[in-house]
């Protein structure tokens, strides 16, 4: 389909960028990160050339390339792309735009992987606060936001603080999605792992069993 579009459309048509991103995203879903990277990189180059650096699609393209580089373990490169996407997004879309908040979340996760927990925590708390203000206390997006912050605190070995946010994630997930939703099960598993790291093995077993119900 991509080759057909290339053959039938003007080489500078924006739809070609969309098609390339779709192909790369499909490869990403299949775990074929090495194949996805050059396509995402080409889509970014074309988006800058055709749409301009401040276009929302270009900002997303920076983030897409950052995602695949992070998955490939090239986190310093991913960090630079996330920071670029955020800078453009803040100036073009505003700091509270969903795409900018996603960029902050991606950057926080990468910084956590790099051991920069202080900045990662600050960004994760910022995302959680803005999403709570914009969406309310019980929105499903807050399941992920609370979990992301908890995961960073876990990485920094602040297990008791992390537990609070894991429990909040479970609370929201049950209210928004129900006890049997896969995301609720994942939230239970994350809490159980946290409890294990606190050597509270009996409680952890109970929560693990809860995840299996």
PDB file of C-alpha atoms in Angstrom:
ATOM      1  CA  UNK A   1       0.000   0.000   0.000  1.00  0.00           C
ATOM      2  CA  UNK A   2       2.868   2.382   0.793  1.00  0.00           C
ATOM      3  CA  UNK A   3       4.538   1.716  -2.561  1.00  0.00           C
ATOM      4  CA  UNK A   4       1.214   2.315  -4.331  1.00  0.00           C
ATOM      5  CA  UNK A   5       0.804   5.669  -2.596  1.00  0.00           C
ATOM      6  CA  UNK A   6       4.348   6.679  -3.459  1.00  0.00           C
ATOM      7  CA  UNK A   7       3.660   5.801  -7.092  1.00  0.00           C
ATOM      8  CA  UNK A   8       0.344   7.640  -7.333  1.00  0.00           C
ATOM      9  CA  UNK A   9       0.871  10.718  -5.139  1.00  0.00           C
ATOM     10  CA  UNK A  10       3.146  13.713  -5.420  1.00  0.00           C
ATOM     11  CA  UNK A  11       6.356  12.868  -3.493  1.00  0.00           C
ATOM     12  CA  UNK A  12       5.675  15.825  -1.196  1.00  0.00           C
ATOM     13  CA  UNK A  13       2.073  14.873  -0.447  1.00  0.00           C
ATOM     14  CA  UNK A  14       1.471  14.724   3.347  1.00  0.00           C
ATOM     15  CA  UNK A  15      -0.458  11.446   3.004  1.00  0.00           C
ATOM     16  CA  UNK A  16       2.811   9.671   2.205  1.00  0.00           C
ATOM     17  CA  UNK A  17       4.087  10.650   5.660  1.00  0.00           C
ATOM     18  CA  UNK A  18       0.933   9.209   7.231  1.00  0.00           C
ATOM     19  CA  UNK A  19       1.381   5.941   5.343  1.00  0.00           C
ATOM     20  CA  UNK A  20       5.036   5.671   6.340  1.00  0.00           C
ATOM     21  CA  UNK A  21       4.154   6.232   9.983  1.00  0.00           C
ATOM     22  CA  UNK A  22       1.462   3.545   9.759  1.00  0.00           C
ATOM     23  CA  UNK A  23       3.929   1.031   8.315  1.00  0.00           C
ATOM     24  CA  UNK A  24       6.519   1.870  10.983  1.00  0.00           C
ATOM     25  CA  UNK A  25       3.907   1.640  13.754  1.00  0.00           C
ATOM     26  CA  UNK A  26       2.893  -1.814  12.501  1.00  0.00           C
ATOM     27  CA  UNK A  27       6.515  -2.956  12.595  1.00  0.00           C
ATOM     28  CA  UNK A  28       6.820  -1.526  16.092  1.00  0.00           C
ATOM     29  CA  UNK A  29       3.789  -3.519  17.238  1.00  0.00           C
ATOM     30  CA  UNK A  30       5.447  -6.654  15.868  1.00  0.00           C
ATOM     31  CA  UNK A  31       8.642  -5.953  17.794  1.00  0.00           C
ATOM     32  CA  UNK A  32      10.597  -5.260  14.602  1.00  0.00           C
ATOM     33  CA  UNK A  33      12.223  -2.148  16.008  1.00  0.00           C
ATOM     34  CA  UNK A  34      15.284  -2.150  13.778  1.00  0.00           C
ATOM     35  CA  UNK A  35      13.096  -2.131  10.673  1.00  0.00           C
ATOM     36  CA  UNK A  36      10.798   0.547  12.069  1.00  0.00           C
ATOM     37  CA  UNK A  37      13.567   3.014  12.907  1.00  0.00           C
ATOM     38  CA  UNK A  38      14.607   4.073   9.362  1.00  0.00           C
ATOM     39  CA  UNK A  39      10.968   4.493   8.338  1.00  0.00           C
ATOM     40  CA  UNK A  40      10.204   6.676  11.348  1.00  0.00           C
ATOM     41  CA  UNK A  41      13.392   8.625  10.665  1.00  0.00           C
ATOM     42  CA  UNK A  42      12.409   9.167   7.005  1.00  0.00           C
ATOM     43  CA  UNK A  43       8.904  10.238   8.052  1.00  0.00           C
ATOM     44  CA  UNK A  44      10.403  12.809  10.424  1.00  0.00           C
ATOM     45  CA  UNK A  45      12.727  14.208   7.756  1.00  0.00           C
ATOM     46  CA  UNK A  46       9.887  14.478   5.246  1.00  0.00           C
ATOM     47  CA  UNK A  47       7.553  16.016   7.813  1.00  0.00           C
ATOM     48  CA  UNK A  48      10.072  18.745   8.625  1.00  0.00           C
ATOM     49  CA  UNK A  49      10.600  19.383   4.916  1.00  0.00           C
ATOM     50  CA  UNK A  50       6.946  19.332   3.840  1.00  0.00           C
ATOM     51  CA  UNK A  51       4.983  20.520   6.876  1.00  0.00           C
ATOM     52  CA  UNK A  52       7.563  22.454   8.861  1.00  0.00           C
ATOM     53  CA  UNK A  53       9.128  21.790  12.240  1.00  0.00           C
ATOM     54  CA  UNK A  54       6.288  23.322  14.263  1.00  0.00           C
ATOM     55  CA  UNK A  55       3.511  21.254  12.664  1.00  0.00           C
ATOM     56  CA  UNK A  56       1.745  18.864  15.095  1.00  0.00           C
ATOM     57  CA  UNK A  57       2.562  15.887  12.848  1.00  0.00           C
ATOM     58  CA  UNK A  58       6.250  16.791  12.939  1.00  0.00           C
ATOM     59  CA  UNK A  59       6.137  17.054  16.721  1.00  0.00           C
ATOM     60  CA  UNK A  60       4.558  13.583  16.842  1.00  0.00           C
ATOM     61  CA  UNK A  61       7.213  12.299  14.439  1.00  0.00           C
ATOM     62  CA  UNK A  62       9.960  13.363  16.849  1.00  0.00           C
ATOM     63  CA  UNK A  63       8.201  11.417  19.581  1.00  0.00           C
ATOM     64  CA  UNK A  64       7.681   8.352  17.367  1.00  0.00           C
ATOM     65  CA  UNK A  65      11.376   8.161  16.547  1.00  0.00           C
ATOM     66  CA  UNK A  66      12.188   8.672  20.217  1.00  0.00           C
ATOM     67  CA  UNK A  67       9.930   5.744  21.129  1.00  0.00           C
ATOM     68  CA  UNK A  68      11.642   3.287  18.789  1.00  0.00           C
ATOM     69  CA  UNK A  69      15.123   4.410  19.861  1.00  0.00           C
ATOM     70  CA  UNK A  70      14.140   3.921  23.495  1.00  0.00           C
ATOM     71  CA  UNK A  71      12.953   0.401  22.697  1.00  0.00           C
ATOM     72  CA  UNK A  72      16.266  -0.233  20.949  1.00  0.00           C
ATOM     73  CA  UNK A  73      18.075   0.784  24.147  1.00  0.00           C
ATOM     74  CA  UNK A  74      19.417   4.034  22.705  1.00  0.00           C
ATOM     75  CA  UNK A  75      17.974   6.094  25.504  1.00  0.00           C
ATOM     76  CA  UNK A  76      20.281   9.102  25.274  1.00  0.00           C
ATOM     77  CA  UNK A  77      19.234   9.546  21.644  1.00  0.00           C
ATOM     78  CA  UNK A  78      15.602   9.054  22.626  1.00  0.00           C
ATOM     79  CA  UNK A  79      15.939  11.644  25.384  1.00  0.00           C
ATOM     80  CA  UNK A  80      17.159  14.273  22.913  1.00  0.00           C
ATOM     81  CA  UNK A  81      14.221  13.616  20.588  1.00  0.00           C
ATOM     82  CA  UNK A  82      11.685  13.742  23.419  1.00  0.00           C
ATOM     83  CA  UNK A  83      13.118  17.050  24.599  1.00  0.00           C
ATOM     84  CA  UNK A  84      12.896  18.426  21.058  1.00  0.00           C
ATOM     85  CA  UNK A  85       9.276  17.281  20.711  1.00  0.00           C
ATOM     86  CA  UNK A  86       8.378  18.832  24.068  1.00  0.00           C
ATOM     87  CA  UNK A  87      10.042  22.156  23.263  1.00  0.00           C
ATOM     88  CA  UNK A  88       8.204  22.400  19.944  1.00  0.00           C
ATOM     89  CA  UNK A  89       4.955  21.198  21.490  1.00  0.00           C
ATOM     90  CA  UNK A  90       5.012  23.693  24.331  1.00  0.00           C
ATOM     91  CA  UNK A  91       5.636  26.600  21.967  1.00  0.00           C
ATOM     92  CA  UNK A  92       3.058  25.448  19.407  1.00  0.00           C
ATOM     93  CA  UNK A  93       0.344  23.609  21.354  1.00  0.00           C
ATOM     94  CA  UNK A  94       0.830  24.708  24.950  1.00  0.00           C
ATOM     95  CA  UNK A  95       2.128  22.836  27.981  1.00  0.00           C
ATOM     96  CA  UNK A  96      -1.232  21.282  28.865  1.00  0.00           C
ATOM     97  CA  UNK A  97      -1.911  19.752  25.427  1.00  0.00           C
ATOM     98  CA  UNK A  98      -2.346  15.930  25.525  1.00  0.00           C
ATOM     99  CA  UNK A  99       0.514  15.391  23.064  1.00  0.00           C
ATOM    100  CA  UNK A 100       2.852  17.480  25.207  1.00  0.00           C
ATOM    101  CA  UNK A 101       1.830  15.584  28.340  1.00  0.00           C
ATOM    102  CA  UNK A 102       2.544  12.328  26.518  1.00  0.00           C
ATOM    103  CA  UNK A 103       5.969  13.697  25.623  1.00  0.00           C
ATOM    104  CA  UNK A 104       6.649  14.529  29.255  1.00  0.00           C
ATOM    105  CA  UNK A 105       5.606  11.001  30.250  1.00  0.00           C
ATOM    106  CA  UNK A 106       7.884   9.418  27.663  1.00  0.00           C
ATOM    107  CA  UNK A 107      10.786  11.601  28.745  1.00  0.00           C
ATOM    108  CA  UNK A 108      10.178  10.791  32.411  1.00  0.00           C
ATOM    109  CA  UNK A 109      10.221   7.066  31.673  1.00  0.00           C
ATOM    110  CA  UNK A 110      13.457   7.349  29.705  1.00  0.00           C
ATOM    111  CA  UNK A 111      15.103   9.480  32.390  1.00  0.00           C
ATOM    112  CA  UNK A 112      14.121   6.852  34.939  1.00  0.00           C
ATOM    113  CA  UNK A 113      15.779   4.175  32.805  1.00  0.00           C
ATOM    114  CA  UNK A 114      18.892   6.371  32.752  1.00  0.00           C
ATOM    115  CA  UNK A 115      18.844   6.725  36.539  1.00  0.00           C
ATOM    116  CA  UNK A 116      17.885  10.409  36.569  1.00  0.00           C
ATOM    117  CA  UNK A 117      15.078   9.873  39.060  1.00  0.00           C
ATOM    118  CA  UNK A 118      14.924  13.447  40.325  1.00  0.00           C
ATOM    119  CA  UNK A 119      13.943  15.028  36.999  1.00  0.00           C
ATOM    120  CA  UNK A 120      11.875  11.993  36.032  1.00  0.00           C
ATOM    121  CA  UNK A 121       9.836  12.251  39.238  1.00  0.00           C
ATOM    122  CA  UNK A 122       9.292  15.978  38.756  1.00  0.00           C
ATOM    123  CA  UNK A 123       7.946  15.421  35.239  1.00  0.00           C
ATOM    124  CA  UNK A 124       5.754  12.494  36.264  1.00  0.00           C
ATOM    125  CA  UNK A 125       4.229  14.518  39.100  1.00  0.00           C
ATOM    126  CA  UNK A 126       3.655  17.420  36.714  1.00  0.00           C
ATOM    127  CA  UNK A 127       1.812  15.175  34.246  1.00  0.00           C
ATOM    128  CA  UNK A 128      -0.283  13.629  37.017  1.00  0.00           C
ATOM    129  CA  UNK A 129      -1.232  17.038  38.431  1.00  0.00           C
ATOM    130  CA  UNK A 130      -2.229  18.509  35.059  1.00  0.00           C
ATOM    131  CA  UNK A 131      -4.185  15.438  33.981  1.00  0.00           C
ATOM    132  CA  UNK A 132      -5.999  15.352  37.321  1.00  0.00           C
ATOM    133  CA  UNK A 133      -6.910  19.023  36.941  1.00  0.00           C
ATOM    134  CA  UNK A 134      -8.052  18.630  33.335  1.00  0.00           C
ATOM    135  CA  UNK A 135      -9.754  15.227  33.505  1.00  0.00           C
ATOM    136  CA  UNK A 136     -10.851  14.779  37.110  1.00  0.00           C
ATOM    137  CA  UNK A 137      -9.828  12.312  39.797  1.00  0.00           C
ATOM    138  CA  UNK A 138     -11.249   9.145  38.205  1.00  0.00           C
ATOM    139  CA  UNK A 139     -10.300   9.359  34.519  1.00  0.00           C
ATOM    140  CA  UNK A 140      -8.694   6.178  33.078  1.00  0.00           C
ATOM    141  CA  UNK A 141      -5.606   8.119  31.956  1.00  0.00           C
ATOM    142  CA  UNK A 142      -4.793   8.604  35.630  1.00  0.00           C
ATOM    143  CA  UNK A 143      -4.335   4.844  35.985  1.00  0.00           C
ATOM    144  CA  UNK A 144      -1.227   5.089  33.834  1.00  0.00           C
ATOM    145  CA  UNK A 145      -0.086   8.415  35.317  1.00  0.00           C
ATOM    146  CA  UNK A 146      -0.205   7.081  38.884  1.00  0.00           C
ATOM    147  CA  UNK A 147       1.474   3.849  37.818  1.00  0.00           C
ATOM    148  CA  UNK A 148       4.248   5.713  35.987  1.00  0.00           C
ATOM    149  CA  UNK A 149       5.039   7.799  39.052  1.00  0.00           C
ATOM    150  CA  UNK A 150       4.941   4.711  41.272  1.00  0.00           C
ATOM    151  CA  UNK A 151       7.321   2.885  38.944  1.00  0.00           C
ATOM    152  CA  UNK A 152       9.833   5.743  39.115  1.00  0.00           C
ATOM    153  CA  UNK A 153       9.634   5.793  42.913  1.00  0.00           C
ATOM    154  CA  UNK A 154      10.172   2.027  42.890  1.00  0.00           C
ATOM    155  CA  UNK A 155      13.261   2.504  40.738  1.00  0.00           C
ATOM    156  CA  UNK A 156      14.571   5.007  43.267  1.00  0.00           C
ATOM    157  CA  UNK A 157      13.927   2.408  46.014  1.00  0.00           C
ATOM    158  CA  UNK A 158      11.264   4.590  47.647  1.00  0.00           C
ATOM    159  CA  UNK A 159       8.941   1.644  47.940  1.00  0.00           C
ATOM    160  CA  UNK A 160       6.524   2.928  50.576  1.00  0.00           C
ATOM    161  CA  UNK A 161       5.852   6.094  48.558  1.00  0.00           C
ATOM    162  CA  UNK A 162       5.429   4.034  45.390  1.00  0.00           C
ATOM    163  CA  UNK A 163       2.871   1.810  47.112  1.00  0.00           C
ATOM    164  CA  UNK A 164       0.547   4.790  47.622  1.00  0.00           C
ATOM    165  CA  UNK A 165       0.412   5.491  43.889  1.00  0.00           C
ATOM    166  CA  UNK A 166       0.050   1.835  42.924  1.00  0.00           C
ATOM    167  CA  UNK A 167      -2.970   1.616  45.231  1.00  0.00           C
ATOM    168  CA  UNK A 168      -4.394   4.803  43.725  1.00  0.00           C
ATOM    169  CA  UNK A 169      -3.951   3.309  40.266  1.00  0.00           C
ATOM    170  CA  UNK A 170      -5.903   0.214  41.317  1.00  0.00           C
ATOM    171  CA  UNK A 171      -8.659   2.318  42.881  1.00  0.00           C
ATOM    172  CA  UNK A 172      -9.151   4.348  39.704  1.00  0.00           C
ATOM    173  CA  UNK A 173      -8.942   1.285  37.462  1.00  0.00           C
ATOM    174  CA  UNK A 174     -11.640  -0.565  39.391  1.00  0.00           C
ATOM    175  CA  UNK A 175     -13.913   2.506  39.348  1.00  0.00           C
ATOM    176  CA  UNK A 176     -13.352   3.309  35.667  1.00  0.00           C
ATOM    177  CA  UNK A 177     -12.865  -0.104  34.071  1.00  0.00           C
ATOM    178  CA  UNK A 178     -14.000  -2.730  36.543  1.00  0.00           C
ATOM    179  CA  UNK A 179     -12.307  -5.387  38.641  1.00  0.00           C
ATOM    180  CA  UNK A 180     -11.783  -7.824  35.743  1.00  0.00           C
ATOM    181  CA  UNK A 181     -10.268  -5.452  33.206  1.00  0.00           C
ATOM    182  CA  UNK A 182      -6.716  -6.458  32.119  1.00  0.00           C
ATOM    183  CA  UNK A 183      -5.416  -3.044  33.138  1.00  0.00           C
ATOM    184  CA  UNK A 184      -6.760  -3.607  36.655  1.00  0.00           C
ATOM    185  CA  UNK A 185      -5.000  -6.964  36.733  1.00  0.00           C
ATOM    186  CA  UNK A 186      -1.754  -5.305  35.666  1.00  0.00           C
ATOM    187  CA  UNK A 187      -2.185  -2.698  38.408  1.00  0.00           C
ATOM    188  CA  UNK A 188      -2.608  -5.469  40.986  1.00  0.00           C
ATOM    189  CA  UNK A 189       0.543  -7.183  39.700  1.00  0.00           C
ATOM    190  CA  UNK A 190       2.543  -3.977  39.991  1.00  0.00           C
ATOM    191  CA  UNK A 191       1.415  -3.493  43.585  1.00  0.00           C
ATOM    192  CA  UNK A 192       2.243  -7.102  44.425  1.00  0.00           C
ATOM    193  CA  UNK A 193       5.753  -6.685  43.028  1.00  0.00           C
ATOM    194  CA  UNK A 194       6.168  -3.523  45.100  1.00  0.00           C
ATOM    195  CA  UNK A 195       5.061  -5.350  48.247  1.00  0.00           C
ATOM    196  CA  UNK A 196       7.531  -8.130  47.481  1.00  0.00           C
ATOM    197  CA  UNK A 197      10.348  -5.588  47.332  1.00  0.00           C
ATOM    198  CA  UNK A 198       9.215  -4.394  50.770  1.00  0.00           C
ATOM    199  CA  UNK A 199       9.486  -8.033  51.966  1.00  0.00           C
ATOM    200  CA  UNK A 200       5.761  -8.083  52.742  1.00  0.00           C
ATOM    201  CA  UNK A 201       5.406 -11.485  51.130  1.00  0.00           C
ATOM    202  CA  UNK A 202       2.062 -12.496  52.600  1.00  0.00           C
ATOM    203  CA  UNK A 203       0.378  -9.326  51.400  1.00  0.00           C
ATOM    204  CA  UNK A 204       2.064  -9.656  48.016  1.00  0.00           C
ATOM    205  CA  UNK A 205       0.725 -13.212  47.594  1.00  0.00           C
ATOM    206  CA  UNK A 206      -2.802 -12.037  48.391  1.00  0.00           C
ATOM    207  CA  UNK A 207      -2.565  -9.272  45.783  1.00  0.00           C
ATOM    208  CA  UNK A 208      -1.080 -11.626  43.182  1.00  0.00           C
ATOM    209  CA  UNK A 209      -4.028 -13.967  43.742  1.00  0.00           C
ATOM    210  CA  UNK A 210      -6.372 -10.998  43.382  1.00  0.00           C
ATOM    211  CA  UNK A 211      -4.837 -10.275  39.971  1.00  0.00           C
ATOM    212  CA  UNK A 212      -5.672 -13.828  38.864  1.00  0.00           C
ATOM    213  CA  UNK A 213      -9.348 -13.699  39.832  1.00  0.00           C
TER     214      UNK A 213
END
